[in-house]
Each structure stands twice: as structure tokens, then as C-alpha cells.
mmCIF file with all atom_site columns, C-alpha atoms in Angstrom:
data_model
loop_
_atom_site.group_PDB
_atom_site.id
_atom_site.type_symbol
_atom_site.label_atom_id
_atom_site.label_alt_id
_atom_site.label_comp_id
_atom_site.label_asym_id
_atom_site.label_entity_id
_atom_site.label_seq_id
_atom_site.pdbx_PDB_ins_code
_atom_site.Cartn_x
_atom_site.Cartn_y
_atom_site.Cartn_z
_atom_site.occupancy
_atom_site.B_iso_or_equiv
_atom_site.pdbx_formal_charge
_atom_site.auth_seq_id
_atom_site.auth_comp_id
_atom_site.auth_asym_id
_atom_site.auth_atom_id
_atom_site.pdbx_PDB_model_num
ATOM 1   C CA . MET A 1 1   ? -0.087  0.087  0.118  1.00 0.00 ? 2   MET A CA 1
ATOM 2   C CA . THR A 1 2   ? 1.366   3.453  -0.983 1.00 0.00 ? 3   THR A CA 1
ATOM 3   C CA . GLN A 1 3   ? 0.617   6.611  0.940  1.00 0.00 ? 4   GLN A CA 1
ATOM 4   C CA . ASP A 1 4   ? -0.002  9.961  -0.900 1.00 0.00 ? 5   ASP A CA 1
ATOM 5   C CA . ILE A 1 5   ? 2.226   12.423 0.785  1.00 0.00 ? 6   ILE A CA 1
ATOM 6   C CA . SER A 1 6   ? 1.232   16.046 0.157  1.00 0.00 ? 7   SER A CA 1
ATOM 7   C CA . PRO A 1 7   ? 4.012   18.525 -0.785 1.00 0.00 ? 8   PRO A CA 1
ATOM 8   C CA . HIS A 1 8   ? 2.022   21.061 1.461  1.00 0.00 ? 9   HIS A CA 1
ATOM 9   C CA . PRO A 1 9   ? 1.530   20.942 5.076  1.00 0.00 ? 10  PRO A CA 1
ATOM 10  C CA . LEU A 1 10  ? -2.125  20.098 6.134  1.00 0.00 ? 11  LEU A CA 1
ATOM 11  C CA . ILE A 1 11  ? -2.123  23.435 8.345  1.00 0.00 ? 12  ILE A CA 1
ATOM 12  C CA . ALA A 1 12  ? -0.638  26.479 7.149  1.00 0.00 ? 13  ALA A CA 1
ATOM 13  C CA . HIS A 1 13  ? -0.043  29.579 8.921  1.00 0.00 ? 14  HIS A CA 1
ATOM 14  C CA . GLY A 1 14  ? -0.183  33.276 7.994  1.00 0.00 ? 15  GLY A CA 1
ATOM 15  C CA . ALA A 1 15  ? -0.203  36.757 9.299  1.00 0.00 ? 16  ALA A CA 1
ATOM 16  C CA . SER A 1 16  ? -2.112  39.883 8.020  1.00 0.00 ? 17  SER A CA 1
ATOM 17  C CA . ILE A 1 17  ? -1.711  43.422 9.069  1.00 0.00 ? 18  ILE A CA 1
ATOM 18  C CA . ILE A 1 18  ? -4.156  46.309 9.496  1.00 0.00 ? 19  ILE A CA 1
ATOM 19  C CA . CYS A 1 19  ? -2.881  49.591 8.883  1.00 0.00 ? 20  CYS A CA 1
ATOM 20  C CA . ARG A 1 20  ? -5.120  52.640 9.350  1.00 0.00 ? 21  ARG A CA 1
ATOM 21  C CA . LYS A 1 21  ? -5.030  56.457 8.738  1.00 0.00 ? 22  LYS A CA 1
ATOM 22  C CA . GLU A 1 22  ? -8.003  58.170 9.999  1.00 0.00 ? 23  GLU A CA 1
ATOM 23  C CA . ASN A 1 23  ? -10.881 56.213 8.172  1.00 0.00 ? 24  ASN A CA 1
ATOM 24  C CA . ARG A 1 24  ? -8.667  54.746 5.494  1.00 0.00 ? 25  ARG A CA 1
ATOM 25  C CA . PHE A 1 25  ? -7.084  51.353 5.433  1.00 0.00 ? 26  PHE A CA 1
ATOM 26  C CA . LEU A 1 26  ? -3.895  50.269 3.575  1.00 0.00 ? 27  LEU A CA 1
ATOM 27  C CA . LEU A 1 27  ? -4.716  47.501 1.116  1.00 0.00 ? 28  LEU A CA 1
ATOM 28  C CA . VAL A 1 28  ? -2.521  45.810 -1.492 1.00 0.00 ? 29  VAL A CA 1
ATOM 29  C CA . LYS A 1 29  ? -3.404  44.531 -4.821 1.00 0.00 ? 30  LYS A CA 1
ATOM 30  C CA . ARG A 1 30  ? -2.581  40.715 -4.801 1.00 0.00 ? 31  ARG A CA 1
ATOM 31  C CA . GLY A 1 31  ? -0.071  39.757 -7.495 1.00 0.00 ? 32  GLY A CA 1
ATOM 32  C CA . LYS A 1 32  ? -0.422  35.951 -6.819 1.00 0.00 ? 33  LYS A CA 1
ATOM 33  C CA . GLU A 1 33  ? -3.102  33.387 -6.296 1.00 0.00 ? 34  GLU A CA 1
ATOM 34  C CA . PRO A 1 34  ? -5.437  32.820 -4.448 1.00 0.00 ? 35  PRO A CA 1
ATOM 35  C CA . LEU A 1 35  ? -7.399  35.808 -5.334 1.00 0.00 ? 36  LEU A CA 1
ATOM 36  C CA . LYS A 1 36  ? -4.796  37.496 -7.794 1.00 0.00 ? 37  LYS A CA 1
ATOM 37  C CA . GLY A 1 37  ? -5.901  40.982 -8.479 1.00 0.00 ? 38  GLY A CA 1
ATOM 38  C CA . SER A 1 38  ? -8.107  41.418 -5.447 1.00 0.00 ? 39  SER A CA 1
ATOM 39  C CA . LEU A 1 39  ? -7.455  43.883 -2.548 1.00 0.00 ? 40  LEU A CA 1
ATOM 40  C CA . ALA A 1 40  ? -6.552  42.798 0.928  1.00 0.00 ? 41  ALA A CA 1
ATOM 41  C CA . PHE A 1 41  ? -4.577  43.873 3.946  1.00 0.00 ? 42  PHE A CA 1
ATOM 42  C CA . PRO A 1 42  ? -0.703  43.105 3.592  1.00 0.00 ? 43  PRO A CA 1
ATOM 43  C CA . GLY A 1 43  ? 0.357   39.761 4.847  1.00 0.00 ? 44  GLY A CA 1
ATOM 44  C CA . GLY A 1 44  ? 1.423   36.356 3.864  1.00 0.00 ? 45  GLY A CA 1
ATOM 45  C CA . GLY A 1 45  ? 2.720   33.177 5.116  1.00 0.00 ? 46  GLY A CA 1
ATOM 46  C CA . VAL A 1 46  ? 4.815   32.470 8.166  1.00 0.00 ? 47  VAL A CA 1
ATOM 47  C CA . GLU A 1 47  ? 8.165   31.140 7.184  1.00 0.00 ? 48  GLU A CA 1
ATOM 48  C CA . ALA A 1 48  ? 10.188  28.661 9.183  1.00 0.00 ? 49  ALA A CA 1
ATOM 49  C CA . GLY A 1 49  ? 11.673  29.955 12.432 1.00 0.00 ? 50  GLY A CA 1
ATOM 50  C CA . GLU A 1 50  ? 9.347   32.752 12.555 1.00 0.00 ? 51  GLU A CA 1
ATOM 51  C CA . ASN A 1 51  ? 6.376   33.422 14.832 1.00 0.00 ? 52  ASN A CA 1
ATOM 52  C CA . ALA A 1 52  ? 3.282   35.182 13.495 1.00 0.00 ? 53  ALA A CA 1
ATOM 53  C CA . GLU A 1 53  ? 4.103   38.618 14.731 1.00 0.00 ? 54  GLU A CA 1
ATOM 54  C CA . GLN A 1 54  ? 7.649   38.275 13.071 1.00 0.00 ? 55  GLN A CA 1
ATOM 55  C CA . ALA A 1 55  ? 5.983   37.362 9.839  1.00 0.00 ? 56  ALA A CA 1
ATOM 56  C CA . ALA A 1 56  ? 3.493   40.154 10.169 1.00 0.00 ? 57  ALA A CA 1
ATOM 57  C CA . ARG A 1 57  ? 6.395   42.605 10.385 1.00 0.00 ? 58  ARG A CA 1
ATOM 58  C CA . ARG A 1 58  ? 8.353   41.020 7.491  1.00 0.00 ? 59  ARG A CA 1
ATOM 59  C CA . GLU A 1 59  ? 5.437   40.983 5.147  1.00 0.00 ? 60  GLU A CA 1
ATOM 60  C CA . LEU A 1 60  ? 4.333   44.503 5.987  1.00 0.00 ? 61  LEU A CA 1
ATOM 61  C CA . THR A 1 61  ? 7.802   45.663 5.065  1.00 0.00 ? 62  THR A CA 1
ATOM 62  C CA . GLU A 1 62  ? 8.152   43.319 1.997  1.00 0.00 ? 63  GLU A CA 1
ATOM 63  C CA . GLU A 1 63  ? 4.851   44.425 0.416  1.00 0.00 ? 64  GLU A CA 1
ATOM 64  C CA . THR A 1 64  ? 4.559   48.070 1.496  1.00 0.00 ? 65  THR A CA 1
ATOM 65  C CA . GLY A 1 65  ? 8.030   49.439 2.552  1.00 0.00 ? 66  GLY A CA 1
ATOM 66  C CA . LEU A 1 66  ? 6.669   50.495 5.777  1.00 0.00 ? 67  LEU A CA 1
ATOM 67  C CA . HIS A 1 67  ? 7.578   49.467 9.505  1.00 0.00 ? 68  HIS A CA 1
ATOM 68  C CA . CYS A 1 68  ? 5.530   49.627 12.595 1.00 0.00 ? 69  CYS A CA 1
ATOM 69  C CA . ASN A 1 69  ? 6.429   50.355 16.178 1.00 0.00 ? 70  ASN A CA 1
ATOM 70  C CA . ARG A 1 70  ? 3.572   48.195 17.728 1.00 0.00 ? 71  ARG A CA 1
ATOM 71  C CA . LEU A 1 71  ? 1.464   45.282 16.816 1.00 0.00 ? 72  LEU A CA 1
ATOM 72  C CA . ARG A 1 72  ? -1.699  44.092 18.487 1.00 0.00 ? 73  ARG A CA 1
ATOM 73  C CA . LEU A 1 73  ? -3.271  40.839 17.751 1.00 0.00 ? 74  LEU A CA 1
ATOM 74  C CA . VAL A 1 74  ? -6.812  41.353 16.659 1.00 0.00 ? 75  VAL A CA 1
ATOM 75  C CA . ASP A 1 75  ? -8.043  37.806 16.004 1.00 0.00 ? 76  ASP A CA 1
ATOM 76  C CA . THR A 1 76  ? -7.105  34.439 14.434 1.00 0.00 ? 77  THR A CA 1
ATOM 77  C CA . ILE A 1 77  ? -9.133  32.918 11.745 1.00 0.00 ? 78  ILE A CA 1
ATOM 78  C CA . ASP A 1 78  ? -9.381  29.839 9.536  1.00 0.00 ? 79  ASP A CA 1
ATOM 79  C CA . LEU A 1 79  ? -9.210  30.968 5.837  1.00 0.00 ? 80  LEU A CA 1
ATOM 80  C CA . SER A 1 80  ? -9.969  27.419 4.587  1.00 0.00 ? 81  SER A CA 1
ATOM 81  C CA . GLN A 1 81  ? -13.714 28.321 5.368  1.00 0.00 ? 82  GLN A CA 1
ATOM 82  C CA . GLU A 1 82  ? -13.655 30.588 2.280  1.00 0.00 ? 83  GLU A CA 1
ATOM 83  C CA . GLY A 1 83  ? -12.838 27.554 0.087  1.00 0.00 ? 84  GLY A CA 1
ATOM 84  C CA . LEU A 1 84  ? -9.683  28.918 -1.311 1.00 0.00 ? 85  LEU A CA 1
ATOM 85  C CA . TYR A 1 85  ? -6.721  26.741 0.291  1.00 0.00 ? 86  TYR A CA 1
ATOM 86  C CA . GLY A 1 86  ? -8.057  23.110 0.243  1.00 0.00 ? 87  GLY A CA 1
ATOM 87  C CA . ARG A 1 87  ? -6.433  22.837 3.762  1.00 0.00 ? 88  ARG A CA 1
ATOM 88  C CA . VAL A 1 88  ? -6.630  24.618 7.226  1.00 0.00 ? 89  VAL A CA 1
ATOM 89  C CA . TYR A 1 89  ? -4.963  28.033 6.874  1.00 0.00 ? 90  TYR A CA 1
ATOM 90  C CA . ASN A 1 90  ? -4.647  29.897 10.184 1.00 0.00 ? 91  ASN A CA 1
ATOM 91  C CA . LEU A 1 91  ? -4.240  33.598 9.759  1.00 0.00 ? 92  LEU A CA 1
ATOM 92  C CA . CYS A 1 92  ? -3.293  35.840 12.599 1.00 0.00 ? 93  CYS A CA 1
ATOM 93  C CA . ILE A 1 93  ? -4.603  39.509 12.096 1.00 0.00 ? 94  ILE A CA 1
ATOM 94  C CA . PHE A 1 94  ? -2.678  42.139 13.538 1.00 0.00 ? 95  PHE A CA 1
ATOM 95  C CA . ARG A 1 95  ? -3.223  45.903 13.972 1.00 0.00 ? 96  ARG A CA 1
ATOM 96  C CA . ALA A 1 96  ? -0.269  48.100 13.300 1.00 0.00 ? 97  ALA A CA 1
ATOM 97  C CA . TYR A 1 97  ? 0.311   51.294 15.069 1.00 0.00 ? 98  TYR A CA 1
ATOM 98  C CA . ASP A 1 98  ? 2.910   54.134 14.507 1.00 0.00 ? 99  ASP A CA 1
ATOM 99  C CA . LEU A 1 99  ? 3.891   53.468 10.817 1.00 0.00 ? 100 LEU A CA 1
ATOM 100 C CA . SER A 1 100 ? 6.955   54.672 9.367  1.00 0.00 ? 101 SER A CA 1
ATOM 101 C CA . GLY A 1 101 ? 9.135   54.336 6.073  1.00 0.00 ? 102 GLY A CA 1
ATOM 102 C CA . GLN A 1 102 ? 8.496   55.010 2.540  1.00 0.00 ? 103 GLN A CA 1
ATOM 103 C CA . GLU A 1 103 ? 5.391   53.463 1.072  1.00 0.00 ? 104 GLU A CA 1
ATOM 104 C CA . GLN A 1 104 ? 6.136   51.238 -2.078 1.00 0.00 ? 105 GLN A CA 1
ATOM 105 C CA . ALA A 1 105 ? 4.644   48.212 -3.348 1.00 0.00 ? 106 ALA A CA 1
ATOM 106 C CA . GLY A 1 106 ? 7.048   45.227 -3.372 1.00 0.00 ? 107 GLY A CA 1
ATOM 107 C CA . ASP A 1 107 ? 7.100   41.529 -3.350 1.00 0.00 ? 108 ASP A CA 1
ATOM 108 C CA . ASP A 1 108 ? 3.709   40.251 -4.551 1.00 0.00 ? 109 ASP A CA 1
ATOM 109 C CA . ALA A 1 109 ? 1.889   43.465 -4.035 1.00 0.00 ? 110 ALA A CA 1
ATOM 110 C CA . VAL A 1 110 ? 1.154   44.998 -7.295 1.00 0.00 ? 111 VAL A CA 1
ATOM 111 C CA . SER A 1 111 ? 0.061   48.300 -5.811 1.00 0.00 ? 112 SER A CA 1
ATOM 112 C CA . LEU A 1 112 ? -0.969  50.023 -2.674 1.00 0.00 ? 113 LEU A CA 1
ATOM 113 C CA . HIS A 1 113 ? -4.342  51.774 -1.841 1.00 0.00 ? 114 HIS A CA 1
ATOM 114 C CA . TRP A 1 114 ? -5.582  53.795 1.068  1.00 0.00 ? 115 TRP A CA 1
ATOM 115 C CA . LEU A 1 115 ? -9.397  53.072 1.126  1.00 0.00 ? 116 LEU A CA 1
ATOM 116 C CA . THR A 1 116 ? -12.343 53.748 3.189  1.00 0.00 ? 117 THR A CA 1
ATOM 117 C CA . VAL A 1 117 ? -14.822 51.077 3.930  1.00 0.00 ? 118 VAL A CA 1
ATOM 118 C CA . GLU A 1 118 ? -17.042 52.829 1.340  1.00 0.00 ? 119 GLU A CA 1
ATOM 119 C CA . ASP A 1 119 ? -14.268 52.940 -1.328 1.00 0.00 ? 120 ASP A CA 1
ATOM 120 C CA . MET A 1 120 ? -13.599 49.121 -0.599 1.00 0.00 ? 121 MET A CA 1
ATOM 121 C CA . LEU A 1 121 ? -17.381 48.396 -1.886 1.00 0.00 ? 122 LEU A CA 1
ATOM 122 C CA . GLN A 1 122 ? -16.347 49.936 -5.319 1.00 0.00 ? 123 GLN A CA 1
ATOM 123 C CA . HIS A 1 123 ? -13.382 47.348 -5.694 1.00 0.00 ? 124 HIS A CA 1
ATOM 124 C CA . ILE A 1 124 ? -12.903 43.662 -5.368 1.00 0.00 ? 125 ILE A CA 1
ATOM 125 C CA . VAL A 1 125 ? -11.707 43.174 -1.752 1.00 0.00 ? 126 VAL A CA 1
ATOM 126 C CA . THR A 1 126 ? -11.519 39.777 0.070  1.00 0.00 ? 127 THR A CA 1
ATOM 127 C CA . VAL A 1 127 ? -14.325 39.101 2.416  1.00 0.00 ? 128 VAL A CA 1
ATOM 128 C CA . SER A 1 128 ? -12.366 38.918 5.345  1.00 0.00 ? 129 SER A CA 1
ATOM 129 C CA . THR A 1 129 ? -10.565 42.403 4.690  1.00 0.00 ? 130 THR A CA 1
ATOM 130 C CA . LEU A 1 130 ? -13.918 44.036 4.471  1.00 0.00 ? 131 LEU A CA 1
ATOM 131 C CA . ALA A 1 131 ? -15.222 42.461 7.808  1.00 0.00 ? 132 ALA A CA 1
ATOM 132 C CA . PHE A 1 132 ? -12.066 43.479 9.607  1.00 0.00 ? 133 PHE A CA 1
ATOM 133 C CA . ALA A 1 133 ? -11.913 46.825 8.483  1.00 0.00 ? 134 ALA A CA 1
ATOM 134 C CA . ARG A 1 134 ? -15.649 47.142 9.484  1.00 0.00 ? 135 ARG A CA 1
ATOM 135 C CA . ARG A 1 135 ? -14.833 45.734 12.955 1.00 0.00 ? 136 ARG A CA 1
ATOM 136 C CA . ILE A 1 136 ? -11.968 47.958 13.452 1.00 0.00 ? 137 ILE A CA 1
ATOM 137 C CA . LEU A 1 137 ? -14.036 51.047 12.603 1.00 0.00 ? 138 LEU A CA 1
ATOM 138 C CA . GLN A 1 138 ? -16.624 49.865 15.151 1.00 0.00 ? 139 GLN A CA 1
ATOM 139 C CA . GLU A 1 139 ? -14.025 49.147 17.956 1.00 0.00 ? 140 GLU A CA 1
ATOM 140 C CA . GLU A 1 140 ? -11.871 52.082 17.615 1.00 0.00 ? 141 GLU A CA 1
ATOM 141 C CA . GLY A 1 141 ? -14.516 54.618 16.289 1.00 0.00 ? 142 GLY A CA 1
#
């Protein structure tokens, strides 16, 4: 009997970063699948030897050129419920504070956009991004 061994782990881990200026949120246009071309918070996979916070800081810098002084864990969700990954994909969502650096799209981010929730409704935005933008507005005012 042979066993089928997947080249991908059954559980993947990622980090996403919510950056806010007044009522606008920083979104990146995704350059890779899944959801290539849609807008989402900066983020990506946790690499070997990293924890979720380290991954969030790295992804923020790689995709936007920005750094943050402080992060707060907002929530952890399983993106596999959206049916895109074919496996469990635990995503830690962080709120970034005190941004610095020069904004510039990089890595797999095609472009950067500062959008209000109302603006997001005019674009293709991931479901979780829109939900968490609304949640942050409700929590922070």
C-alpha cells in the first residue's frame, strides 16, 4: 500500500496586518493566487523559524516598504472556510500602530491603496478584509 504524501502541510499559518490612517485602510493588490488582482490587507505566510508577529512585520515591510512600532493581535481565523486553500489556513490578524518608512509596493503586492470601507465596496476586496475593516472602525471609532 502506498501513501499519498502532500508537498504542502495540512495546516498553514499566515499573518495579515491592518494599517489605518483616519478612516482609510492600507490594502495591497494581490499579485499571486489565490485571489490574484483582489485587494487585501498586507500579509502572507509564516516562514520557518518565525512566529506570527515576526511574519507580520516582515510581510508589512516586503509588501509596502513600511515598518510599525507596535502590533496588537486582533484575531485568528481559519481561511479554509472561504474554500480557497484546500487545507486549514490559520491567519493571525494584527493591527499596526505608528507606521514609518517610504510606501512602495513590493514582493507580491502589485499596488498600494488607502481606502475607506465605502471605497472598498467599489473594488474587489477579500471578504475577511472588508469584515475586519468594519470591525476596527466599530471598535476604534
